Each structure stands twice: as C-alpha cells, then as structure tokens.
XYZ file of C-alpha atoms in Angstrom:
255
model
C -13.790 6.641 -3.281
C -13.473 2.983 -2.399
C -10.449 1.162 -1.038
C -10.117 -2.557 -1.781
C -7.482 -4.533 0.086
C -5.993 -6.847 -2.529
C -3.089 -8.067 -0.420
C -2.832 -7.804 3.367
C 0.087 -10.181 3.746
C 3.850 -10.097 3.856
C 7.001 -11.655 2.451
C 6.091 -14.973 4.128
C 3.102 -16.345 2.159
C -0.056 -17.733 3.720
C -2.994 -19.122 1.717
C -5.493 -16.349 2.465
C -3.249 -13.294 2.217
C -1.538 -12.050 -0.939
C 1.440 -9.749 -0.577
C 0.992 -5.979 -0.406
C -1.525 -4.388 -2.744
C -4.379 -1.866 -2.458
C -6.822 -0.633 -5.087
C -8.305 2.880 -5.013
C -11.336 3.538 -7.193
C -13.660 6.526 -7.448
C -15.842 5.125 -10.231
C -13.973 6.912 -12.998
C -10.334 6.486 -12.014
C -8.297 3.790 -10.366
C -4.900 3.484 -8.726
C -3.000 0.407 -7.571
C -0.736 0.974 -4.577
C 1.993 -1.695 -4.414
C 1.975 -4.875 -6.458
C 3.267 -7.863 -4.521
C 2.950 -11.538 -5.370
C -0.674 -12.653 -5.632
C -2.017 -9.144 -6.168
C -2.549 -9.656 -9.888
C -4.889 -12.588 -9.252
C -6.812 -10.566 -6.677
C -7.011 -7.646 -9.118
C -8.337 -9.943 -11.841
C -11.244 -10.788 -9.540
C -12.400 -7.161 -9.225
C -14.804 -5.343 -11.516
C -11.894 -3.122 -12.534
C -9.579 -5.973 -13.491
C -5.970 -5.458 -14.498
C -7.262 -4.020 -17.766
C -8.657 -1.043 -15.858
C -5.559 -0.160 -13.840
C -2.979 1.865 -15.728
C -1.074 3.434 -12.795
C 0.863 1.728 -10.003
C 2.201 3.707 -7.042
C 4.977 2.001 -5.066
C 5.663 2.661 -1.389
C 9.135 1.115 -1.652
C 11.022 -1.519 -3.589
C 11.082 -4.621 -1.394
C 10.153 -7.750 -3.324
C 6.831 -8.332 -1.565
C 5.669 -4.937 -2.843
C 6.852 -5.176 -6.472
C 6.913 -8.891 -7.401
C 3.851 -8.715 -9.679
C 4.856 -5.507 -11.424
C 6.116 -7.115 -14.624
C 3.340 -9.742 -14.587
C 0.928 -6.799 -14.568
C 2.741 -5.236 -17.519
C 2.605 -8.523 -19.420
C -1.065 -9.109 -18.613
C -1.984 -5.632 -19.854
C 0.020 -6.179 -23.046
C -1.692 -9.503 -23.736
C -5.092 -7.939 -23.016
C -4.473 -5.268 -25.636
C -3.910 -2.390 -23.224
C -1.306 0.093 -24.417
C -0.086 2.005 -21.368
C 1.257 1.551 -17.838
C 2.663 4.184 -15.514
C 4.815 3.249 -12.510
C 5.256 5.937 -9.842
C 7.434 5.679 -6.761
C 10.362 6.874 -4.681
C 13.865 7.557 -5.961
C 15.265 4.419 -7.547
C 11.993 3.369 -9.186
C 13.375 3.890 -12.695
C 16.431 1.806 -11.850
C 14.170 -0.915 -10.448
C 12.015 -1.066 -13.584
C 15.038 -0.928 -15.898
C 16.597 -3.803 -13.978
C 13.465 -5.930 -14.193
C 13.228 -5.312 -17.929
C 16.909 -6.151 -18.248
C 16.113 -9.636 -16.958
C 12.865 -9.983 -18.925
C 13.926 -8.017 -21.967
C 11.252 -9.515 -24.241
C 8.733 -7.293 -22.416
C 10.634 -4.088 -23.154
C 8.667 -1.939 -25.589
C 5.540 -4.103 -25.580
C 3.468 -1.261 -24.148
C 3.963 2.443 -23.554
C 5.683 2.388 -20.143
C 6.169 5.604 -18.179
C 8.171 5.727 -14.945
C 8.022 8.703 -12.613
C 9.888 9.305 -9.373
C 8.302 11.476 -6.680
C 9.403 13.021 -3.405
C 7.867 14.180 -0.153
C 8.760 17.777 -0.974
C 5.777 18.427 -3.210
C 2.260 17.217 -3.901
C 1.676 15.091 -6.981
C -1.062 13.219 -8.804
C -1.169 9.484 -9.511
C -3.968 7.833 -11.431
C -5.988 11.033 -11.061
C -5.754 11.015 -7.247
C -4.053 13.843 -5.392
C -1.247 12.471 -3.238
C 1.178 13.660 -0.597
C 4.054 11.589 0.758
C 6.227 11.352 3.842
C 9.331 9.287 4.578
C 8.931 6.044 6.505
C 11.217 4.335 9.031
C 12.075 0.999 7.518
C 15.092 -1.026 6.371
C 14.697 0.568 2.924
C 13.816 4.154 2.064
C 10.176 4.538 1.181
C 7.022 6.603 1.503
C 3.710 6.600 3.251
C 0.964 8.267 1.221
C -2.200 10.236 1.858
C -4.879 10.481 -0.823
C -7.685 12.756 -1.903
C -10.008 11.674 -4.732
C -10.529 13.857 -7.810
C -14.106 14.613 -6.757
C -13.008 16.118 -3.422
C -12.095 19.705 -2.648
C -9.841 18.512 0.181
C -6.097 18.811 -0.278
C -4.178 15.544 -0.266
C -2.720 16.385 3.166
C -6.303 16.393 4.501
C -7.513 13.487 2.381
C -9.648 10.674 3.770
C -7.142 7.842 3.279
C -3.606 7.344 4.568
C -1.488 4.290 3.837
C 1.728 3.749 5.755
C 3.654 1.288 3.622
C 6.237 -0.584 5.698
C 7.368 1.436 8.681
C 7.893 1.525 12.387
C 5.286 3.469 14.337
C 6.411 7.001 15.188
C 4.955 10.400 15.993
C 5.597 11.868 12.551
C 3.587 9.120 10.900
C 0.756 9.662 13.365
C 0.674 13.383 12.574
C 0.694 12.585 8.856
C -2.465 10.475 9.274
C -4.252 12.751 11.747
C -7.795 13.467 10.601
C -7.985 10.620 8.071
C -11.169 8.602 7.828
C -9.073 5.477 7.317
C -5.434 4.640 8.014
C -3.962 1.406 6.668
C -0.878 0.789 8.798
C 1.801 -1.860 8.899
C 1.331 -4.030 12.008
C 3.341 -7.070 11.029
C 3.749 -8.947 14.307
C 2.093 -9.478 17.707
C 3.582 -7.847 20.794
C 5.612 -10.880 21.866
C 7.755 -10.865 18.693
C 10.985 -8.879 18.960
C 11.083 -6.915 15.720
C 12.501 -3.760 14.175
C 11.428 -1.870 11.036
C 7.786 -2.831 11.689
C 5.465 -1.962 14.605
C 3.759 -4.199 17.094
C 0.177 -3.448 18.193
C 1.195 -1.730 21.431
C 3.779 0.531 19.782
C 1.261 1.422 17.079
C -1.508 2.182 19.569
C 0.808 4.341 21.643
C 1.885 6.356 18.604
C -1.742 7.016 17.592
C -3.072 7.864 21.063
C -3.347 11.603 20.403
C -4.614 11.652 16.809
C -8.047 11.432 15.219
C -8.386 8.529 12.785
C -11.781 7.015 12.051
C -10.763 3.445 11.208
C -7.365 1.815 11.578
C -6.688 -1.237 9.409
C -3.805 -3.430 10.529
C -2.053 -4.827 7.484
C 1.177 -6.384 6.193
C 0.414 -9.309 8.505
C 3.018 -12.048 8.882
C 2.033 -15.674 9.616
C 2.838 -15.000 13.285
C -0.427 -13.020 13.484
C -2.646 -15.917 12.395
C -5.475 -16.464 14.850
C -4.318 -13.532 16.952
C -5.982 -10.706 15.059
C -8.522 -9.967 17.794
C -5.789 -9.914 20.420
C -3.822 -7.467 18.279
C -6.739 -5.074 17.751
C -7.426 -5.073 21.492
C -3.765 -4.331 22.202
C -3.891 -1.300 19.898
C -6.909 0.079 21.790
C -5.422 -0.684 25.202
C -2.292 1.236 24.208
C -4.327 4.412 23.651
C -5.928 4.487 20.202
C -9.660 5.177 20.540
C -10.901 4.772 16.949
C -12.192 1.635 15.265
C -9.507 -1.030 14.765
C -9.771 -3.916 12.312
C -7.373 -6.476 10.908
C -7.248 -6.079 7.139
C -8.277 -9.046 5.009
C -7.912 -9.661 1.288
C -11.070 -8.533 -0.455
C -12.073 -6.057 2.256
C -13.716 -2.938 0.817
C -13.952 0.396 2.588
C -16.006 3.308 1.247
C -14.547 6.747 1.932
C-alpha cells in the first residue's frame, strides 16, 4: 500500500502544511485518516481525488483533525458520489450530528454512515484491517495500526502505524514495534515546554528499544520551521536507530 501525507501541520496554519490528513491506498481501496483544514484541496490534487475516498477514519475530534469533514461530504455530493462513511472513537456520531445541525442543508444529501470503534477489538475501515490503542492527549483518541487487504499480516503486525495526537510513552512504542513506518506526532522542538505532544528527545527515548523502519515526524507547529533537521537528529541522539524524516505535504511512502 501507499501512504500519502496530505497534511503534516497543526492547528496553527503555515503556507506549506495543511492540517492533519493521511491517505492510504492499495490500488483498489482507499482510506482517509483525519480531515483537517486544507486536506480537501490536497486530496483533490491526488489521482484518487475526493471522489475516490468514501471512508474517513478519525483519530480524535479536535478541530484541526475534522475541519474539512463536512466540506468533503459536500464535495462528494456535488460530484455525484452517493456514500460517505465516518469512523472514529466514541463521540463521533455526536460530532457529525452536531456539524449537520449547524449545516442542516447537507443532511440527507448523501448516504452517510457513522461508526464508532474501540481499542477492544479489531475492525475494518475502507477495506483496511485496523487495530487501535488509546493515546495520551488533552482529548480521548486513538492511534491506529494498519494492514492492507492484500496482506496476510494481522493489523497488530501491519506495516503502518499512525499515532494521532499523543505524548510519547512506552505503550505507544510497543504498539508500533515492528512497523515499517510510524507517523508520530512531534509538534515542537525540545526547547518548547509542552504537554499532550512529544518533543524530539522524549519521542526518541520512548522508541529506543523498538524496531521501526522509518519514523515520520508530523503534526508540526510553526515553531518547527527551519528546525526539522535539528529535530530528526535529536530523535536519533535520544536513542532511536531507524530512519527519521520530517513529514511534508505530498510525501509518499510505499509499504
């Protein structure tokens, strides 16, 4: 499968980073993970387009992860598409109902399905096998690990893990152990005092004893601008020995 970073940014906009959004594609199926502001434009620039994405999986409900959800629904309606499924943690139905309560003219325009999932059992989203674990953030949410339909690997051993917004901690590291690629929140450089998000050193320390092929630092605030190389070096110096890269909008990774 292929991962495309649609949005590597945060709640504080910068010109070259949309808010959170990631596209998974195995050639036959696609899945959008998170749908922040700017993601719809990035999605429109892919071969898949918003017409080809009928399932959105949310890590949590902060605005920079859901802001383009109803714009996606409207775009699919106007393009003649008939279905959209939104999958996410507890509260996802309430979120969608609330958005449609504000923009009620969109209610009923397409066949909209909303499904809430938990970390207690495996599930499928957009044809991909998925397992979840709770994050440590200011809002309840999930990290996810994925296995494509063409793979015999269980989701817990899948090639891609995506943290959502979370502090770095040992349980998250174990969740991602063995992944070919881990996309992890690394919102700020080390000299920013922050909670609910990791810094490069705390992330590197948490991943020192796990095997991950490539670590992509994402959810990057403006504070990280021009300091990406410094941040990747800090992760390695703290103990992580895999490849480290700063995510960028448009980056594609084959898995």
